[in-house]
XYZ file of C-alpha atoms in Angstrom:
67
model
C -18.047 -141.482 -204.169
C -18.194 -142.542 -200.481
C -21.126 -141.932 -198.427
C -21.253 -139.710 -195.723
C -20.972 -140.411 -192.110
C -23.883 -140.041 -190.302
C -23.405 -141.333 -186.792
C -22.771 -139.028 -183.977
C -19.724 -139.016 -181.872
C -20.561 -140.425 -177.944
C -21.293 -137.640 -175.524
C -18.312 -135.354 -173.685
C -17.822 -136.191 -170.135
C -17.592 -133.652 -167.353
C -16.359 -133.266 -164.043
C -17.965 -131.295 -161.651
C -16.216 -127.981 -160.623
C -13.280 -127.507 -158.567
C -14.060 -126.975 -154.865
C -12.560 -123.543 -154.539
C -9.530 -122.761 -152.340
C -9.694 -121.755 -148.823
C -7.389 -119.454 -147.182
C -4.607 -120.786 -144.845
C -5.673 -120.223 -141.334
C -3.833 -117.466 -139.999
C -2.604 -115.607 -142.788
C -3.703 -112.286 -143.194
C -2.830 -112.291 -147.086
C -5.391 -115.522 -147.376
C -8.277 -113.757 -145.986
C -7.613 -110.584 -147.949
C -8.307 -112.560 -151.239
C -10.924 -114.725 -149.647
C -13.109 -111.062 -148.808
C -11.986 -110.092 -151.957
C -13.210 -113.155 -153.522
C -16.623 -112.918 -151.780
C -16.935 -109.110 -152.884
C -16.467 -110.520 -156.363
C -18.670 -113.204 -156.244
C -21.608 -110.689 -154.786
C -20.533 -108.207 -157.873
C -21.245 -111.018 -160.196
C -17.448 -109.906 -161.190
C -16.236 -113.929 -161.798
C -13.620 -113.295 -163.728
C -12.271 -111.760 -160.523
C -13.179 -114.406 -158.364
C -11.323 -116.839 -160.721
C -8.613 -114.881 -160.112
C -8.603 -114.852 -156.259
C -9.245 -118.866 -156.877
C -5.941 -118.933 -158.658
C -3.812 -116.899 -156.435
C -4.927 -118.525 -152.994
C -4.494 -121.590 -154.734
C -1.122 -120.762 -155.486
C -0.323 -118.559 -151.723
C -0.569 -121.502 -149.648
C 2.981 -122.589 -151.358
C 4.398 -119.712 -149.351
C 3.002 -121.809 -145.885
C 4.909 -124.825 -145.785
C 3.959 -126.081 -142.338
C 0.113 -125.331 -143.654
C 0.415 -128.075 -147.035
């Protein structure tokens, strides 16, 4: 019979948060989700902001001349 082992595995590393996404400047549907973000945030709703973090992170696509 083999004996256990009893050493522990090294420590996970991790990154700091993403900075969240900022609107594009001058597009109406950026700052919609931005407020709506904020709104969220203030709600303590952050499954909601996570999801205006996705979808202006994902808008901007639609602004070529603002990548």
């Amino acid at each position: 019979m083999s004996s256990p082992s009893t050493t522990m595995d090294p420590p996970v590393q991790l990154s700091l948060p993403r900075t969240p996404p900022g609107p594009a400047p001058g597009c109406g549907v950026c700052a919609a989700l931005a407020k709506q973000r904020t709104a969220a945030y203030g709600n303590g709703d952050l499954s909601a902001v996570s999801d205006c973090n996705v979808e202006l992170a994902a808008h901007p696509k639609k602004h070529p001349e603002v990548q």
